[in-house]
PDB file of C-alpha atoms in Angstrom:
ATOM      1  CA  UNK P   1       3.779  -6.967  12.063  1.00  0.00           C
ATOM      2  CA  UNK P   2       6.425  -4.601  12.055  1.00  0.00           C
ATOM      3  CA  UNK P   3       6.575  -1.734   9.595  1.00  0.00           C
ATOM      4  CA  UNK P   4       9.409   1.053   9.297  1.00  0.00           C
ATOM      5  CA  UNK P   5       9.398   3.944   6.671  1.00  0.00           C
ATOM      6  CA  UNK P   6      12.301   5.349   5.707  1.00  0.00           C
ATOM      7  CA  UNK P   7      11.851   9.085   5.011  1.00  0.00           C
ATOM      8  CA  UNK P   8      12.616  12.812   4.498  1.00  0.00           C
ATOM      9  CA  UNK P   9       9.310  14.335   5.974  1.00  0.00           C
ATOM     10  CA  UNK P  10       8.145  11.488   9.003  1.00  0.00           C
ATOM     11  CA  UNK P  11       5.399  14.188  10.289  1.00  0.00           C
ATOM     12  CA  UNK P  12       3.352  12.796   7.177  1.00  0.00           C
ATOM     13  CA  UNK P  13       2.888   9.720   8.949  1.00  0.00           C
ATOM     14  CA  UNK P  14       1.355  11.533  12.431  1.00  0.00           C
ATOM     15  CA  UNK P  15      -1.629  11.893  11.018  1.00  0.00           C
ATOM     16  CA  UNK P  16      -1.668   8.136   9.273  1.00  0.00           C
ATOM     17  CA  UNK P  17      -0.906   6.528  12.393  1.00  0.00           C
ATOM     18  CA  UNK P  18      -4.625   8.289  14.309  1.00  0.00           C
ATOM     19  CA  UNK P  19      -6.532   7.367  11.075  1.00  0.00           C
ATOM     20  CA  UNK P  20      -8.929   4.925  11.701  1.00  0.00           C
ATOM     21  CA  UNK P  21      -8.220   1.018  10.992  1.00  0.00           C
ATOM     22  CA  UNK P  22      -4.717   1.622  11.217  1.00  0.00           C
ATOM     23  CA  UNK P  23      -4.637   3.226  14.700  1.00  0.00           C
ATOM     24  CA  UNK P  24      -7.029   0.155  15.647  1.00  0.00           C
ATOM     25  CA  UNK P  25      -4.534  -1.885  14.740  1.00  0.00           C
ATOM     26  CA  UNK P  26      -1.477   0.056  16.166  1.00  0.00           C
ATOM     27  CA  UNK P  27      -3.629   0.181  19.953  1.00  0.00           C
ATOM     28  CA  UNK P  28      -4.333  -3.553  19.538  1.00  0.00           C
ATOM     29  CA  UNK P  29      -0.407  -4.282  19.056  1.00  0.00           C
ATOM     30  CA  UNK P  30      -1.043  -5.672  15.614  1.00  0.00           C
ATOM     31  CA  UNK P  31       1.015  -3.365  13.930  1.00  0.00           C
ATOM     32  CA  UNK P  32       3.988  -1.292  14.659  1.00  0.00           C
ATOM     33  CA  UNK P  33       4.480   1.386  12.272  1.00  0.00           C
ATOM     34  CA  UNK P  34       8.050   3.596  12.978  1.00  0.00           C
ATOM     35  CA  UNK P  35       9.550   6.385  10.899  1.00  0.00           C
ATOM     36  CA  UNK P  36      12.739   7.272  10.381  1.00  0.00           C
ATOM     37  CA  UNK P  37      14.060  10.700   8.935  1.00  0.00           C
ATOM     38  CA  UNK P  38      17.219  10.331   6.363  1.00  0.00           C
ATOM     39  CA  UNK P  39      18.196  13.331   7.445  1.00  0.00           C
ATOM     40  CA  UNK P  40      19.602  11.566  10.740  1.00  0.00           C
ATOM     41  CA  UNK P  41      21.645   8.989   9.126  1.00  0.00           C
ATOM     42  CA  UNK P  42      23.326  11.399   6.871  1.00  0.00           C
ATOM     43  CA  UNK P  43      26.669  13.132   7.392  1.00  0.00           C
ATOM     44  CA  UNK P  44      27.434  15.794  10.582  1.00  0.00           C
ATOM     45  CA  UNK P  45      25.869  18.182   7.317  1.00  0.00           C
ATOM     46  CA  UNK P  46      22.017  16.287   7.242  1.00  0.00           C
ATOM     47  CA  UNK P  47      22.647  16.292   3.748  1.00  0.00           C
ATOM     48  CA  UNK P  48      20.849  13.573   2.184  1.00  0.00           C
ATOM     49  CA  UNK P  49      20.920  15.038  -1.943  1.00  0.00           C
ATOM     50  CA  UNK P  50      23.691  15.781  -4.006  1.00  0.00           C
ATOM     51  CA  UNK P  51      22.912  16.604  -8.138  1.00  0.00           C
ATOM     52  CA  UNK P  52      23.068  13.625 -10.695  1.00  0.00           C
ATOM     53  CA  UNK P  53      25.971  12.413 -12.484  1.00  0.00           C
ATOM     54  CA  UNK P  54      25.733  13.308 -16.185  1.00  0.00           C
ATOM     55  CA  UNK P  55      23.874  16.873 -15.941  1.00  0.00           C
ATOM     56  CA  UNK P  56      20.409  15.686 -15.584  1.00  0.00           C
ATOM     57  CA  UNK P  57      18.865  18.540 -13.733  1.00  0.00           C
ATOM     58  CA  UNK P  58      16.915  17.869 -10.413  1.00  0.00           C
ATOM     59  CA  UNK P  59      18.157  16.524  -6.927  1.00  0.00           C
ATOM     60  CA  UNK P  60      19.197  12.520  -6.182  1.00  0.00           C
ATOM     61  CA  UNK P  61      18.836  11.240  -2.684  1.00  0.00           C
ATOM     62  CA  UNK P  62      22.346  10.007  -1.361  1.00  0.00           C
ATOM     63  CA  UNK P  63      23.238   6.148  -1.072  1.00  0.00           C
ATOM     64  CA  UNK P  64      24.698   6.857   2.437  1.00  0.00           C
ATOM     65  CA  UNK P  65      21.913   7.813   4.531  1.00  0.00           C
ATOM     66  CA  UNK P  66      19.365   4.877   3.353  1.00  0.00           C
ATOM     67  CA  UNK P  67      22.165   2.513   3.680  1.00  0.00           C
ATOM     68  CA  UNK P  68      23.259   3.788   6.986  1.00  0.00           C
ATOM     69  CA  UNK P  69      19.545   3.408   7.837  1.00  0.00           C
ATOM     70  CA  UNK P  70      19.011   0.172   6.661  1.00  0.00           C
ATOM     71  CA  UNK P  71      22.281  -1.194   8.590  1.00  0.00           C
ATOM     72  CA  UNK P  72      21.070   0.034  11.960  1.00  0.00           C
ATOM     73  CA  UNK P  73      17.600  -1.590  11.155  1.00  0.00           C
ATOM     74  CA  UNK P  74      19.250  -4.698  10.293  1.00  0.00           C
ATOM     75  CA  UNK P  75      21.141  -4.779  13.281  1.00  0.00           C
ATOM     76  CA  UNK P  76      17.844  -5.260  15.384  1.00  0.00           C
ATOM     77  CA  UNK P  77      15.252  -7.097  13.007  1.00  0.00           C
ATOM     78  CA  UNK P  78      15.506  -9.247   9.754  1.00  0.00           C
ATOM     79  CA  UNK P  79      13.055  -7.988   7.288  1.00  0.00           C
ATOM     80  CA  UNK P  80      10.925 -10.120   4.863  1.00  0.00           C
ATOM     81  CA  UNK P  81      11.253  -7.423   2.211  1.00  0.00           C
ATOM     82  CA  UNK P  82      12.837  -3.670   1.434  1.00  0.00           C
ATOM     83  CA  UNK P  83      10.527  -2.228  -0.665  1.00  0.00           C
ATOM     84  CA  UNK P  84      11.015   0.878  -2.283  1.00  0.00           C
ATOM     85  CA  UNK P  85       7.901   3.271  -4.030  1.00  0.00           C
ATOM     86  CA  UNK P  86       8.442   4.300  -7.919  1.00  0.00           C
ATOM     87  CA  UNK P  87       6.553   4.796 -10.314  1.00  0.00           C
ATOM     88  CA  UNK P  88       8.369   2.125 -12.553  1.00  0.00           C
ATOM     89  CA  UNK P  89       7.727  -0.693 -10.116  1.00  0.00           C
ATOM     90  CA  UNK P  90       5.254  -3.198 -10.251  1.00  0.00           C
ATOM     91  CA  UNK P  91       1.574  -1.986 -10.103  1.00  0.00           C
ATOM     92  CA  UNK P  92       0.404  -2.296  -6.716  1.00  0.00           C
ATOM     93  CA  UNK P  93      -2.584  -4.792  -6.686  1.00  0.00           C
ATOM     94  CA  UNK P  94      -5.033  -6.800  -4.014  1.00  0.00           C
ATOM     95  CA  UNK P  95      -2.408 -10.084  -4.355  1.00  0.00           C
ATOM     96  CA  UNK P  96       0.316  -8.150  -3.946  1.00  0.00           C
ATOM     97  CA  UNK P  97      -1.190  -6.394  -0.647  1.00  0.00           C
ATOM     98  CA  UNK P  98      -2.344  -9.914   0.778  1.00  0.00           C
ATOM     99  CA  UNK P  99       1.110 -11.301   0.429  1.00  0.00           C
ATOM    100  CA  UNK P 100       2.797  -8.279   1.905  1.00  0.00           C
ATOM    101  CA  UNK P 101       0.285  -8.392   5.118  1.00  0.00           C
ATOM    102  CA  UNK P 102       1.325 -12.511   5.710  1.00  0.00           C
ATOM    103  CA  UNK P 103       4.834 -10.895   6.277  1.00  0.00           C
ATOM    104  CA  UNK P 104       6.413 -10.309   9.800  1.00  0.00           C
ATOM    105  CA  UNK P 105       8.932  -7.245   9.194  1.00  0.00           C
ATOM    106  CA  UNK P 106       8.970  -4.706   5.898  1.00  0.00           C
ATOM    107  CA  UNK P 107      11.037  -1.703   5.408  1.00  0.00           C
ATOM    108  CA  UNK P 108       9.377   1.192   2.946  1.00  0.00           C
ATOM    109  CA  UNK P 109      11.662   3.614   1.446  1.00  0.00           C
ATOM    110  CA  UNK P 110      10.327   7.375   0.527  1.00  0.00           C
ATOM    111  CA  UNK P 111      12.120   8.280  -2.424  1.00  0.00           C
ATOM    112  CA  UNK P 112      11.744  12.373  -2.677  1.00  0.00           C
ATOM    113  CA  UNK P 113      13.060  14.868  -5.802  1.00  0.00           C
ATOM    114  CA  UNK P 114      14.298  12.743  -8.671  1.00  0.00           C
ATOM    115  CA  UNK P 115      14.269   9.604  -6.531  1.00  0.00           C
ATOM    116  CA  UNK P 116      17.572   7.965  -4.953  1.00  0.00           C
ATOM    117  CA  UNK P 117      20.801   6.616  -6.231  1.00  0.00           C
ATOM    118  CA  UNK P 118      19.913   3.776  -7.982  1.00  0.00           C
ATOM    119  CA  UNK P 119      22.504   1.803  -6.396  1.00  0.00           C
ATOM    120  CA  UNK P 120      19.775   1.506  -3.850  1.00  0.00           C
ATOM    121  CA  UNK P 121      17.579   0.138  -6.295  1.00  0.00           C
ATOM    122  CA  UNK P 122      20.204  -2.816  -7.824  1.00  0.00           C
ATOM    123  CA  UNK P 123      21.537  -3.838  -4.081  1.00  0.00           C
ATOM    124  CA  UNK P 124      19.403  -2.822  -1.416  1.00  0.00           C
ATOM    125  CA  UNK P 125      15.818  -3.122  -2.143  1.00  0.00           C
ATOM    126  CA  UNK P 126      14.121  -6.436  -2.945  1.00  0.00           C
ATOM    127  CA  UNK P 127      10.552  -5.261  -4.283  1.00  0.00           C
ATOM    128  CA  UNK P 128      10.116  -1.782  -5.856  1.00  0.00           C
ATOM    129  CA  UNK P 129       6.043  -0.596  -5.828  1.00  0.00           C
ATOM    130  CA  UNK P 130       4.017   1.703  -8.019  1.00  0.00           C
ATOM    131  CA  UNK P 131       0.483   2.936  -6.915  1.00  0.00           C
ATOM    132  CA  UNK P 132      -0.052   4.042 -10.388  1.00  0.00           C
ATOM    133  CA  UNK P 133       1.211   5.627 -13.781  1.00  0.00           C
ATOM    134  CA  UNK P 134       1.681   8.922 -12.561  1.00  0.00           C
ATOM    135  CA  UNK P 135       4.450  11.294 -10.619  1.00  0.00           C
ATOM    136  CA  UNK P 136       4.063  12.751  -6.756  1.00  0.00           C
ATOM    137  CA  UNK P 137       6.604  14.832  -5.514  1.00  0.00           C
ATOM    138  CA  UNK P 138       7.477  12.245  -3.119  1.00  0.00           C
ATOM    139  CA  UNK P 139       7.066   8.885  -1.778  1.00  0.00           C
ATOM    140  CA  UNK P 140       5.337   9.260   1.624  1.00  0.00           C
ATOM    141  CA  UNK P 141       1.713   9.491   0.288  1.00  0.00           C
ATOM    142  CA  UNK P 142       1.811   5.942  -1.775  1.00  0.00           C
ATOM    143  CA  UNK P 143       3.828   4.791   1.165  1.00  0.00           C
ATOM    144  CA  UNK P 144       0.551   5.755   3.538  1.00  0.00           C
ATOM    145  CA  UNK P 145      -1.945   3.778   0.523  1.00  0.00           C
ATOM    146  CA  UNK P 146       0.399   0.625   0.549  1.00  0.00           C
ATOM    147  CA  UNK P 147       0.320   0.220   4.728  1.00  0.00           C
ATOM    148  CA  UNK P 148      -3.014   1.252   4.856  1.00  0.00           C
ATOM    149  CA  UNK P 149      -3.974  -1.455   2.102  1.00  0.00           C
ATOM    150  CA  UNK P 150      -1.699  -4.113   4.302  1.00  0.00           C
ATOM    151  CA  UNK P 151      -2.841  -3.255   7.443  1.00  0.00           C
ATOM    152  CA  UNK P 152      -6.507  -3.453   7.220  1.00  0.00           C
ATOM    153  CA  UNK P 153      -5.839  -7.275   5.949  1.00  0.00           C
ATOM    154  CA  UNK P 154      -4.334  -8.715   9.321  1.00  0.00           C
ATOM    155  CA  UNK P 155      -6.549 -10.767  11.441  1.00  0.00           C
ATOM    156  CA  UNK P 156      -8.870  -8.949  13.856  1.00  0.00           C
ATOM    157  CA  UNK P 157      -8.637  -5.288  12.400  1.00  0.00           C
ATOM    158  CA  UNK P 158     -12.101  -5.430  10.255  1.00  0.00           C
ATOM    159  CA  UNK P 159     -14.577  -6.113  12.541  1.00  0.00           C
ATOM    160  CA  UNK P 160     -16.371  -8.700  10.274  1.00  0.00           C
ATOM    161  CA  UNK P 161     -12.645 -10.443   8.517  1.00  0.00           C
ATOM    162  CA  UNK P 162     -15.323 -11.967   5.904  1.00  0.00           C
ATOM    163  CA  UNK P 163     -15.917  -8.339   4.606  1.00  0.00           C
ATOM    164  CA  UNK P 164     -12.500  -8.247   2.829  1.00  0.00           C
ATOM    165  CA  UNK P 165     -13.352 -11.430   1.048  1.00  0.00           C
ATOM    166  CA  UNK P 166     -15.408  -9.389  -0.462  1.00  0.00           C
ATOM    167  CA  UNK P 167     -13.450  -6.894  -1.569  1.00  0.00           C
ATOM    168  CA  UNK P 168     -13.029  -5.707  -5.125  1.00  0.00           C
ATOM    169  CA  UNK P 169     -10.184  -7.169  -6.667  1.00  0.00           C
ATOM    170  CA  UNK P 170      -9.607  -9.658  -4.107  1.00  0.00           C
ATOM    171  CA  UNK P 171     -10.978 -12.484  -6.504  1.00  0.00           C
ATOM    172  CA  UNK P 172      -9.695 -10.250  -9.173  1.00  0.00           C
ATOM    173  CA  UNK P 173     -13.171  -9.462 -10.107  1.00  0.00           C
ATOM    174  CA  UNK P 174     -14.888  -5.944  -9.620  1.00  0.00           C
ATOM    175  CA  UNK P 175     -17.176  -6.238  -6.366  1.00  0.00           C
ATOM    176  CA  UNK P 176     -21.128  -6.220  -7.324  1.00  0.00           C
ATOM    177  CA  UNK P 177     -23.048  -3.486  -6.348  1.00  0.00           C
ATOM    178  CA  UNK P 178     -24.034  -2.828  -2.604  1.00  0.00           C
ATOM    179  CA  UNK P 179     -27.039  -1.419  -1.145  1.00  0.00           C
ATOM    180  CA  UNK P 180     -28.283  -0.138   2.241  1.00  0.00           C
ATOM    181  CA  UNK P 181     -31.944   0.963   3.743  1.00  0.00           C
ATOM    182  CA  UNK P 182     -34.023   2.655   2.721  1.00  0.00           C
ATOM    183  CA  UNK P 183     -35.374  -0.024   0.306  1.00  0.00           C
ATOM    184  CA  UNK P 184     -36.955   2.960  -1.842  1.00  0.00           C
ATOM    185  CA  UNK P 185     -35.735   6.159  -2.123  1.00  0.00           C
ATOM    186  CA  UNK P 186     -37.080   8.799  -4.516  1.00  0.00           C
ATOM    187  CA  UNK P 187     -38.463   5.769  -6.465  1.00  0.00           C
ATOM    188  CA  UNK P 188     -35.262   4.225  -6.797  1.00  0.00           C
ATOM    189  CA  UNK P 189     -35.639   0.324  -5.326  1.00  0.00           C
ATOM    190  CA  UNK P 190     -33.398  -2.208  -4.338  1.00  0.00           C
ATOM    191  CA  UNK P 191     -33.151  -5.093  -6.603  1.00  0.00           C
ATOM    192  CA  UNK P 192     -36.041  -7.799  -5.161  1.00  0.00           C
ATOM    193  CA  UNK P 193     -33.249 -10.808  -5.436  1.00  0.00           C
ATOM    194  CA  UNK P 194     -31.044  -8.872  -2.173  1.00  0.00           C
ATOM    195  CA  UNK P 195     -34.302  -8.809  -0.398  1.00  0.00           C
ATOM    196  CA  UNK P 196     -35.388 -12.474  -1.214  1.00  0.00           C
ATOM    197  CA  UNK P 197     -33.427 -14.318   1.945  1.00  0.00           C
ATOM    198  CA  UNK P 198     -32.538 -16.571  -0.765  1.00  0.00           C
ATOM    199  CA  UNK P 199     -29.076 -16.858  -0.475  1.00  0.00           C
ATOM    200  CA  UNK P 200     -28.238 -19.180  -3.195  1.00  0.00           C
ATOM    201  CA  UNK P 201     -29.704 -16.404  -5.491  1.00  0.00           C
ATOM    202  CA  UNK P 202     -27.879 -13.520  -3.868  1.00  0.00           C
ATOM    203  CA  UNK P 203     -24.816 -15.424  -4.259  1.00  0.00           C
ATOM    204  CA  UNK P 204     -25.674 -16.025  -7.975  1.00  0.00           C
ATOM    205  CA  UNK P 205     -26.830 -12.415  -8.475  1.00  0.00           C
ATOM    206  CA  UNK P 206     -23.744 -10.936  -7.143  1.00  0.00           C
ATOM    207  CA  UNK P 207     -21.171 -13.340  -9.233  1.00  0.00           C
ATOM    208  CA  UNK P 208     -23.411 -12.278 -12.535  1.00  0.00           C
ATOM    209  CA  UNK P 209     -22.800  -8.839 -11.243  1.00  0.00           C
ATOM    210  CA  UNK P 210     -19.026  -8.891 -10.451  1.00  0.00           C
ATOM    211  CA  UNK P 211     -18.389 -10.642 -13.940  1.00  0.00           C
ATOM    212  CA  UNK P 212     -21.008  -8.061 -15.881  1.00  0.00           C
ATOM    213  CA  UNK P 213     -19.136  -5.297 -13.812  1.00  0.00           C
ATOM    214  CA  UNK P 214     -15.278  -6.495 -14.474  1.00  0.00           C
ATOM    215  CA  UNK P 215     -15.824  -6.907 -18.245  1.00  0.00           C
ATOM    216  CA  UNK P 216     -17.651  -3.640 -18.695  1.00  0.00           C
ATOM    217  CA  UNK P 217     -15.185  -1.622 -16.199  1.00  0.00           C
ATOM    218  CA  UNK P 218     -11.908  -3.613 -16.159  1.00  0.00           C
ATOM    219  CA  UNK P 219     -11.968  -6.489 -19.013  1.00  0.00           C
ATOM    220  CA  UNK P 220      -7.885  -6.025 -18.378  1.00  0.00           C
ATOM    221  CA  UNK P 221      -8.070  -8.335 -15.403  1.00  0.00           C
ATOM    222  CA  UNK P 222      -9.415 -11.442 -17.257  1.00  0.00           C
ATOM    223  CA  UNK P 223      -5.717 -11.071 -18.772  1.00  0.00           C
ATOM    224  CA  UNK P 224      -4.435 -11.811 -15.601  1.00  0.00           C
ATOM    225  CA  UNK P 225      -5.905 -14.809 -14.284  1.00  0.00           C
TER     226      UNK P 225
END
């Protein structure tokens, strides 16, 4: 899989390229995640922001330089999807995340100040992503959260691939509760059923769980099924 961020401040990404799954899956060739600055597809100025039409105050990022970007991308891959970060797009969930890591090439776009020219938006980008109802100052940290929720899905990353199965959300349930040795601690116990062997049980225990967890936590979700 081929991943390439579009972006005003590429150092973020240093850092997100030695974190843990996702520089697994860089080493083992699974992934290649590349960064490109703006500011290098702009004019002989780097200027990649110009103020709004219509005296809205803040800073716009430029049609040119993304499209410029995108062009010399295009010239060398075809992409499954340009997807762009906003607030307003579509709330980033666990179907959305599997579907994206099936794909073979994505391009992410960073959208910095009071986001880009939405000419981008209407001709350019062909999925727009939010990680949530809120405002960052710019697009590279939900940019990190979607690759990182991508790129631990491809085959071979988590060491045991049934683990994500598991996953809460994945079955758009909450996950049941997990627990590890020691069996007591401080009085507290394990539940007897996890210890059992019994797996038919388990398996029951943990769907009553998931179900008693989703409608007390997230009853929204039964909305989507």
């Amino acid at each position: 899989m081929r991943i390439d961020v579009l972006t005003l401040f590429p150092d973020v990404f240093d850092s997100l390229n030695s974190f843990s799954i996702i520089k697994k899956a860089i080493d083992s060739k699974k992934v290649e995640v590349n960064t490109y600055n703006l500011r290098d597809y702009a004019d002989n100025s780097r200027k990649v922001d110009d103020y709004p039409y219509g005296g809205i105050p803040g800073m716009v990022i430029k049609i040119e330089p993304i499209d410029n970007c995108i062009e010399y991308l295009k010239k060398k891959n075809n992409y499954d999807e340009i997807i762009y970060l906003t607030p307003d797009g579509v709330l980033l969930n666990q179907k959305e995340s599997n579907y994206l890591s099936n794909l073979k090439n994505i391009i992410i776009i960073c959208g910095h100040y009071k986001g880009v020219d939405h000419r981008v938006r209407e001709h350019i980008v062909t999925k727009e992503i939010s990680i949530g109802d809120y405002v960052l100052s710019g697009g590279e940290l939900p940019a990190a959260v979607l690759c990182d929720s991508i790129i631990r899905l491809l085959p071979g990353i988590i060491g045991d691939e049934s683990s994500a199965l598991s996953d809460t959300f994945q079955d758009n349930l909450i996950a049941p509760p997990i627990y590890t040795r020691p069996e007591i601690y401080k009085g507290l116990k394990v539940p007897k059923v996890l210890l059992s062997g019994n797996q038919s049980e388990i398996q029951k225990w943990n769907d009553d769980k998931s179900l008693e967890r989703t409608k007390l936590l997230r009853p929204n979700l039964f909305d989507n099924e």
